[in-house]
XYZ file of C-alpha atoms in Angstrom:
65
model
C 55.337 -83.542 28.582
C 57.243 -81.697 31.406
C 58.003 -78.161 30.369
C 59.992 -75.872 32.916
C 56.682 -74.390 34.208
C 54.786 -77.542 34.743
C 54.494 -79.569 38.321
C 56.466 -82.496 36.605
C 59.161 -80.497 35.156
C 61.095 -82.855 38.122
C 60.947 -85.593 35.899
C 62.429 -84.200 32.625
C 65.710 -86.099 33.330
C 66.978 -85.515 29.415
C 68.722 -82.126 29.782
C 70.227 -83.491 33.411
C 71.878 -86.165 31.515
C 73.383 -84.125 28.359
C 74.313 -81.568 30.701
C 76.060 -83.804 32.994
C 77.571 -85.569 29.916
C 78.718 -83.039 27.830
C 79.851 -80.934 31.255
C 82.363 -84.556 32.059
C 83.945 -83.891 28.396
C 84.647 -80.388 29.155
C 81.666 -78.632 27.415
C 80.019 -76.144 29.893
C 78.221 -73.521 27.453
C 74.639 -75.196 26.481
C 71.888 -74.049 25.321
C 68.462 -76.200 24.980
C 65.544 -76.074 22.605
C 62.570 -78.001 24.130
C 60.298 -78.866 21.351
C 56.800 -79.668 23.634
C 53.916 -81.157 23.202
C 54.279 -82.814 19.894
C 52.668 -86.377 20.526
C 49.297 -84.224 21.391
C 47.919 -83.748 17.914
C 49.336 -82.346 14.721
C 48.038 -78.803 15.297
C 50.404 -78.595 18.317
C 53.634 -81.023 16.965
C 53.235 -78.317 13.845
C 53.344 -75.108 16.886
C 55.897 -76.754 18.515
C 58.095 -77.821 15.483
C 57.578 -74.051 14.155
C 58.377 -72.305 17.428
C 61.520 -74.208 18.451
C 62.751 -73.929 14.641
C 62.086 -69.896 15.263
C 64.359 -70.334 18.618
C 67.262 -72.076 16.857
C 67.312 -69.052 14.360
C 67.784 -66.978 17.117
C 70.227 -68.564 18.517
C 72.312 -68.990 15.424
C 71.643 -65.509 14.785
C 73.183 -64.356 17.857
C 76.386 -66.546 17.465
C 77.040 -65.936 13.773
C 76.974 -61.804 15.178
């Protein structure tokens, strides 16, 4: 996986794409949960899974205030 630390994040081309996508229809405020590392065992999917659900609650948290 290529998380925003790693040597490879160059070739994470997903967010490039929805951000130039959504940024051609006019959207320009995005935010992006990156769920990592969950094809590398079901310890870390469950980690990952649990950490980028905690993220989203943030997030909704700080819009719904």
């Amino acid at each position: 996986f290529f998380s925003a630390s790693s040597p490879m994040a160059f070739m994470d081309h997903q967010e490039t794409f929805l951000s130039s996508f959504f940024g051609f229809i006019g959207v320009t405020d995005m935010t992006f949960v990156r769920a990592e590392g969950v094809n590398t065992g079901p310890e870390q999917r469950q980690r990952a899974l649990e950490s980028a659900l905690a993220e989203i609650a943030l997030l909704k948290a700080e819009v719904s205030a």
